[in-house]
PDB file of C-alpha atoms and ligand atoms in Angstrom:
ATOM      1  CA  GLY A  29       5.951  -8.838   7.570  1.00 92.00           C
ATOM      2  CA  GLU A  30       6.723  -6.442   4.731  1.00 93.00           C
ATOM      3  CA  ALA A  31       4.224  -3.947   3.326  1.00 95.00           C
ATOM      4  CA  TYR A  32       5.181  -3.391  -0.316  1.00 95.00           C
ATOM      5  CA  VAL A  33       3.923  -0.064  -1.665  1.00 95.00           C
ATOM      6  CA  GLY A  34       4.502   1.264  -5.170  1.00 95.00           C
ATOM      7  CA  GLY A  35       5.336   4.930  -5.456  1.00 96.00           C
ATOM      8  CA  LEU A  36       3.913   7.454  -7.906  1.00 97.00           C
ATOM      9  CA  ILE A  37       7.177   9.155  -8.927  1.00 97.00           C
ATOM     10  CA  GLY A  38       8.516   7.559 -12.106  1.00 98.00           C
ATOM     11  CA  SER A  39      11.787   9.471 -12.457  1.00 97.00           C
ATOM     12  CA  GLY A  40      14.471   7.272 -14.056  1.00 97.00           C
ATOM     13  CA  MET A  41      11.993   4.531 -14.996  1.00 98.00           C
ATOM     14  CA  LYS A  42      11.402   3.441 -18.605  1.00 98.00           C
ATOM     15  CA  PHE A  43       8.017   2.677 -20.151  1.00 99.00           C
ATOM     16  CA  GLY A  44       6.723   1.172 -23.371  1.00 99.00           C
ATOM     17  CA  VAL A  45       3.377   2.233 -24.829  1.00 99.00           C
ATOM     18  CA  VAL A  46       1.551   0.241 -27.537  1.00 99.00           C
ATOM     19  CA  VAL A  47      -1.304   2.094 -29.280  1.00 99.00           C
ATOM     20  CA  GLY A  48      -3.975   0.736 -31.624  1.00 98.00           C
ATOM     21  CA  ARG A  49      -4.618   2.880 -34.728  1.00 98.00           C
ATOM     22  CA  PHE A  50      -8.244   1.690 -35.063  1.00 97.00           C
ATOM     23  CA  ASN A  51     -10.524   4.500 -33.750  1.00 97.00           C
ATOM     24  CA  ASP A  52      -7.433   6.744 -33.603  1.00 97.00           C
ATOM     25  CA  LEU A  53      -9.686   9.786 -33.118  1.00 97.00           C
ATOM     26  CA  VAL A  54      -9.860   8.446 -29.553  1.00 98.00           C
ATOM     27  CA  THR A  55      -6.639   6.435 -29.201  1.00 98.00           C
ATOM     28  CA  LYS A  56      -4.601   9.567 -30.016  1.00 98.00           C
ATOM     29  CA  LEU A  57      -6.323  11.358 -27.112  1.00 98.00           C
ATOM     30  CA  LEU A  58      -5.640   8.422 -24.809  1.00 98.00           C
ATOM     31  CA  LEU A  59      -1.950   8.459 -25.820  1.00 98.00           C
ATOM     32  CA  GLU A  60      -1.763  12.220 -25.172  1.00 98.00           C
ATOM     33  CA  GLY A  61      -3.271  11.621 -21.751  1.00 98.00           C
ATOM     34  CA  ALA A  62      -0.742   8.892 -21.006  1.00 98.00           C
ATOM     35  CA  LEU A  63       2.251  11.005 -22.082  1.00 98.00           C
ATOM     36  CA  ASP A  64       0.956  13.957 -20.040  1.00 98.00           C
ATOM     37  CA  ALA A  65       0.523  11.760 -16.959  1.00 98.00           C
ATOM     38  CA  PHE A  66       4.011  10.262 -17.337  1.00 98.00           C
ATOM     39  CA  ASN A  67       5.398  13.800 -17.543  1.00 98.00           C
ATOM     40  CA  ARG A  68       3.495  14.899 -14.456  1.00 98.00           C
ATOM     41  CA  HIS A  69       4.856  11.892 -12.574  1.00 98.00           C
ATOM     42  CA  GLY A  70       8.493  12.703 -13.342  1.00 98.00           C
ATOM     43  CA  VAL A  71       9.058  10.408 -16.332  1.00 98.00           C
ATOM     44  CA  ALA A  72      11.263  12.004 -19.020  1.00 98.00           C
ATOM     45  CA  ARG A  73       9.734  11.945 -22.536  1.00 98.00           C
ATOM     46  CA  GLU A  74      12.819  10.116 -23.849  1.00 98.00           C
ATOM     47  CA  ASP A  75      12.121   7.328 -21.337  1.00 98.00           C
ATOM     48  CA  VAL A  76       8.793   6.525 -23.025  1.00 98.00           C
ATOM     49  CA  ASP A  77       8.846   4.422 -26.228  1.00 99.00           C
ATOM     50  CA  VAL A  78       5.659   4.406 -28.362  1.00 99.00           C
ATOM     51  CA  ALA A  79       4.696   1.680 -30.868  1.00 99.00           C
ATOM     52  CA  TRP A  80       1.606   1.915 -33.118  1.00 98.00           C
ATOM     53  CA  VAL A  81      -0.247  -1.223 -34.232  1.00 99.00           C
ATOM     54  CA  PRO A  82      -3.264  -1.570 -36.591  1.00 98.00           C
ATOM     55  CA  GLY A  83      -5.766  -2.498 -33.883  1.00 98.00           C
ATOM     56  CA  SER A  84      -6.339  -3.782 -30.360  1.00 98.00           C
ATOM     57  CA  PHE A  85      -5.962  -7.379 -31.513  1.00 98.00           C
ATOM     58  CA  GLU A  86      -2.271  -6.599 -32.288  1.00 98.00           C
ATOM     59  CA  LEU A  87      -1.524  -5.018 -28.904  1.00 98.00           C
ATOM     60  CA  PRO A  88      -0.444  -8.223 -27.098  1.00 98.00           C
ATOM     61  CA  VAL A  89       2.335  -9.390 -29.426  1.00 98.00           C
ATOM     62  CA  VAL A  90       4.120  -6.007 -29.313  1.00 99.00           C
ATOM     63  CA  ALA A  91       3.441  -5.567 -25.605  1.00 99.00           C
ATOM     64  CA  LYS A  92       4.956  -8.996 -24.924  1.00 98.00           C
ATOM     65  CA  ALA A  93       8.036  -8.190 -27.019  1.00 99.00           C
ATOM     66  CA  MET A  94       8.538  -4.938 -25.120  1.00 98.00           C
ATOM     67  CA  ALA A  95       7.980  -6.655 -21.755  1.00 98.00           C
ATOM     68  CA  LYS A  96      10.421  -9.477 -22.567  1.00 98.00           C
ATOM     69  CA  SER A  97      13.079  -7.038 -23.874  1.00 98.00           C
ATOM     70  CA  GLY A  98      13.936  -6.186 -20.264  1.00 97.00           C
ATOM     71  CA  LYS A  99      14.109  -2.506 -21.229  1.00 98.00           C
ATOM     72  CA  TYR A 100      10.920  -1.346 -19.486  1.00 98.00           C
ATOM     73  CA  ASP A 101       9.596  -1.105 -15.937  1.00 98.00           C
ATOM     74  CA  ALA A 102       6.081  -1.471 -17.317  1.00 98.00           C
ATOM     75  CA  VAL A 103       4.175  -1.422 -20.612  1.00 99.00           C
ATOM     76  CA  VAL A 104       0.887   0.369 -21.332  1.00 99.00           C
ATOM     77  CA  CYS A 105      -1.569  -0.911 -23.961  1.00 99.00           C
ATOM     78  CA  ILE A 106      -4.009   1.607 -25.450  1.00 98.00           C
ATOM     79  CA  GLY A 107      -6.954   0.737 -27.689  1.00 98.00           C
ATOM     80  CA  VAL A 108     -10.615   1.508 -28.331  1.00 98.00           C
ATOM     81  CA  VAL A 109     -13.230  -1.075 -29.257  1.00 97.00           C
ATOM     82  CA  VAL A 110     -16.738   0.242 -29.859  1.00 95.00           C
ATOM     83  CA  GLN A 111     -19.493  -2.377 -29.691  1.00 92.00           C
ATOM     84  CA  GLY A 112     -21.944  -0.480 -31.890  1.00 78.00           C
ATOM     85  CA  ALA A 113     -19.477  -0.371 -34.752  1.00 71.00           C
ATOM     86  CA  THR A 114     -17.823  -3.770 -34.387  1.00 72.00           C
ATOM     87  CA  THR A 115     -19.258  -6.968 -35.790  1.00 78.00           C
ATOM     88  CA  HIS A 116     -16.599  -9.065 -34.077  1.00 90.00           C
ATOM     89  CA  TYR A 117     -16.486  -7.009 -30.865  1.00 93.00           C
ATOM     90  CA  ASP A 118     -16.174 -10.057 -28.576  1.00 94.00           C
ATOM     91  CA  ALA A 119     -13.372 -11.537 -30.658  1.00 95.00           C
ATOM     92  CA  VAL A 120     -11.318  -8.329 -30.613  1.00 96.00           C
ATOM     93  CA  VAL A 121     -11.941  -7.567 -26.938  1.00 97.00           C
ATOM     94  CA  GLY A 122     -11.416 -11.180 -25.920  1.00 96.00           C
ATOM     95  CA  GLY A 123      -8.178 -11.451 -27.860  1.00 97.00           C
ATOM     96  CA  ALA A 124      -6.829  -8.168 -26.569  1.00 98.00           C
ATOM     97  CA  THR A 125      -7.808  -8.910 -22.972  1.00 98.00           C
ATOM     98  CA  SER A 126      -6.355 -12.414 -22.719  1.00 98.00           C
ATOM     99  CA  GLY A 127      -3.336 -11.421 -24.811  1.00 98.00           C
ATOM    100  CA  VAL A 128      -2.439  -8.425 -22.666  1.00 98.00           C
ATOM    101  CA  LEU A 129      -2.871 -10.463 -19.477  1.00 98.00           C
ATOM    102  CA  ASN A 130      -0.635 -13.204 -20.896  1.00 98.00           C
ATOM    103  CA  ALA A 131       2.035 -10.677 -21.929  1.00 98.00           C
ATOM    104  CA  SER A 132       2.143  -9.464 -18.342  1.00 98.00           C
ATOM    105  CA  THR A 133       2.055 -12.754 -16.432  1.00 98.00           C
ATOM    106  CA  ASP A 134       4.326 -14.550 -18.924  1.00 98.00           C
ATOM    107  CA  SER A 135       7.004 -11.829 -18.843  1.00 98.00           C
ATOM    108  CA  GLY A 136       6.705 -10.821 -15.191  1.00 98.00           C
ATOM    109  CA  VAL A 137       6.561  -7.177 -16.332  1.00 98.00           C
ATOM    110  CA  PRO A 138       3.366  -5.211 -15.643  1.00 98.00           C
ATOM    111  CA  VAL A 139       1.368  -4.704 -18.850  1.00 98.00           C
ATOM    112  CA  ILE A 140      -1.444  -2.231 -18.180  1.00 98.00           C
ATOM    113  CA  PHE A 141      -4.807  -2.728 -19.910  1.00 98.00           C
ATOM    114  CA  GLY A 142      -5.776   0.706 -21.259  1.00 98.00           C
ATOM    115  CA  VAL A 143      -8.295  -0.593 -23.805  1.00 98.00           C
ATOM    116  CA  LEU A 144     -11.686   1.139 -23.812  1.00 98.00           C
ATOM    117  CA  THR A 145     -14.587  -1.222 -24.494  1.00 97.00           C
ATOM    118  CA  CYS A 146     -17.629   1.007 -25.053  1.00 95.00           C
ATOM    119  CA  ASP A 147     -21.091   0.779 -26.551  1.00 94.00           C
ATOM    120  CA  THR A 148     -20.761   4.108 -28.377  1.00 94.00           C
ATOM    121  CA  MET A 149     -18.046   6.441 -29.646  1.00 95.00           C
ATOM    122  CA  GLU A 150     -19.459   9.143 -27.361  1.00 95.00           C
ATOM    123  CA  GLN A 151     -18.751   6.985 -24.303  1.00 96.00           C
ATOM    124  CA  ALA A 152     -15.204   6.419 -25.604  1.00 97.00           C
ATOM    125  CA  LEU A 153     -14.624  10.154 -26.071  1.00 97.00           C
ATOM    126  CA  ASP A 154     -15.970  10.829 -22.563  1.00 97.00           C
ATOM    127  CA  ARG A 155     -13.227   8.509 -21.257  1.00 97.00           C
ATOM    128  CA  ALA A 156     -10.462  10.067 -23.363  1.00 97.00           C
ATOM    129  CA  GLY A 157     -10.410  13.488 -21.769  1.00 93.00           C
ATOM    130  CA  GLY A 158     -14.139  14.126 -21.561  1.00 88.00           C
ATOM    131  CA  LYS A 159     -16.278  14.401 -18.453  1.00 87.00           C
ATOM    132  CA  VAL A 160     -15.217  10.963 -17.190  1.00 90.00           C
ATOM    133  CA  GLY A 161     -11.481  11.676 -17.387  1.00 95.00           C
ATOM    134  CA  ASN A 162      -8.679  10.194 -19.486  1.00 98.00           C
ATOM    135  CA  LYS A 163      -8.215   6.449 -19.206  1.00 98.00           C
ATOM    136  CA  GLY A 164      -4.859   6.747 -20.975  1.00 98.00           C
ATOM    137  CA  GLY A 165      -3.576   8.953 -18.172  1.00 98.00           C
ATOM    138  CA  GLU A 166      -4.935   6.554 -15.568  1.00 98.00           C
ATOM    139  CA  ALA A 167      -3.165   3.656 -17.283  1.00 98.00           C
ATOM    140  CA  ALA A 168       0.123   5.582 -17.210  1.00 98.00           C
ATOM    141  CA  VAL A 169      -0.176   6.277 -13.478  1.00 98.00           C
ATOM    142  CA  THR A 170      -0.963   2.599 -12.919  1.00 98.00           C
ATOM    143  CA  ALA A 171       2.194   1.763 -14.882  1.00 98.00           C
ATOM    144  CA  VAL A 172       4.306   4.028 -12.655  1.00 98.00           C
ATOM    145  CA  GLU A 173       2.893   2.512  -9.460  1.00 98.00           C
ATOM    146  CA  MET A 174       3.281  -1.067 -10.737  1.00 98.00           C
ATOM    147  CA  GLY A 175       6.804  -0.428 -12.024  1.00 98.00           C
ATOM    148  CA  SER A 176       7.734   1.014  -8.652  1.00 98.00           C
ATOM    149  CA  LEU A 177       6.132  -1.872  -6.765  1.00 98.00           C
ATOM    150  CA  MET A 178       7.853  -4.524  -8.872  1.00 98.00           C
ATOM    151  CA  SER A 179      11.253  -2.889  -8.307  1.00 97.00           C
ATOM    152  CA  LYS A 180      10.707  -3.334  -4.565  1.00 96.00           C
ATOM    153  CA  LEU A 181       9.887  -7.029  -4.907  1.00 95.00           C
ATOM    154  CA  ARG A 182      13.165  -7.883  -6.671  1.00 89.00           C
TER     155      ARG A 182
HETATM  156  O1  INI B 216      -8.926  -1.725 -31.899  1.00 61.36           O
HETATM  157  C1  INI B 216      -9.901  -2.086 -32.571  1.00 61.36           C
HETATM  158  N1  INI B 216      -9.740  -2.992 -33.573  1.00 61.36           N
HETATM  159  C2  INI B 216     -10.791  -3.393 -34.324  1.00 61.36           C
HETATM  160  N2  INI B 216     -10.576  -4.298 -35.302  1.00 61.36           N
HETATM  161  C3  INI B 216      -9.250  -4.575 -35.836  1.00 61.36           C
HETATM  162  C4  INI B 216      -8.515  -5.640 -35.010  1.00 61.36           C
HETATM  163  O2  INI B 216      -7.999  -5.060 -33.807  1.00 61.36           O
HETATM  164  C5  INI B 216      -7.326  -6.193 -35.808  1.00 61.36           C
HETATM  165  O3  INI B 216      -6.494  -5.111 -36.163  1.00 61.36           O
HETATM  166  C6  INI B 216      -7.795  -6.904 -37.075  1.00 61.36           C
HETATM  167  O4  INI B 216      -8.736  -7.894 -36.701  1.00 61.36           O
HETATM  168  C7  INI B 216      -6.613  -7.560 -37.793  1.00 61.36           C
HETATM  169  O5  INI B 216      -6.002  -8.467 -36.930  1.00 61.36           O
HETATM  170  C8  INI B 216     -12.071  -2.863 -34.080  1.00 61.36           C
HETATM  171  N3  INI B 216     -13.213  -3.238 -34.861  1.00 61.36           N
HETATM  172  O6  INI B 216     -13.197  -4.286 -35.550  1.00 61.36           O
HETATM  173  O7  INI B 216     -14.215  -2.486 -34.879  1.00 61.36           O
HETATM  174  C9  INI B 216     -12.226  -1.920 -33.009  1.00 61.36           C
HETATM  175  O8  INI B 216     -13.344  -1.392 -32.707  1.00 61.36           O
HETATM  176  N4  INI B 216     -11.134  -1.569 -32.298  1.00 61.36           N
END
């Protein structure tokens, strides 16, 4: 039987990125990390389209539109939800999580969940280029691997 393996070189592939403006002190760092990772994995800057939305709750509708456009090998969603500062934390996280999953499974295009759900802003910053790494960069590499894998399944 076949062994399908996604590669980590994204040259010639196209990606969409949807970024939440809420907590943009951190989401900007996550986006930078994603763009840097795409570059390091051979993706040309002009092959990455970036859309900004007000918050994580708005990520799914734009991610789904990008995925269904047929223009992208994969879509990355970037957001930050901080429990300590959010009265409706569960609503935002729940909506973003189920919405992003639906955008992916409904369109058949990988939509990568790069939404930080942290207790404190410090934890979020640690995951946006701090001592824990950059989750935006990790989401971009996941997008390259998934885009590559999907192209082999067609
Ligand atoms: O991305 C976030 N959106 C948040 N709210 C906005 C939400 O995503 C929608 O933009 C808003 O509910 C309008 O639909 C947050 N808080 O509420 O704290 C948050 O921490 N992170």
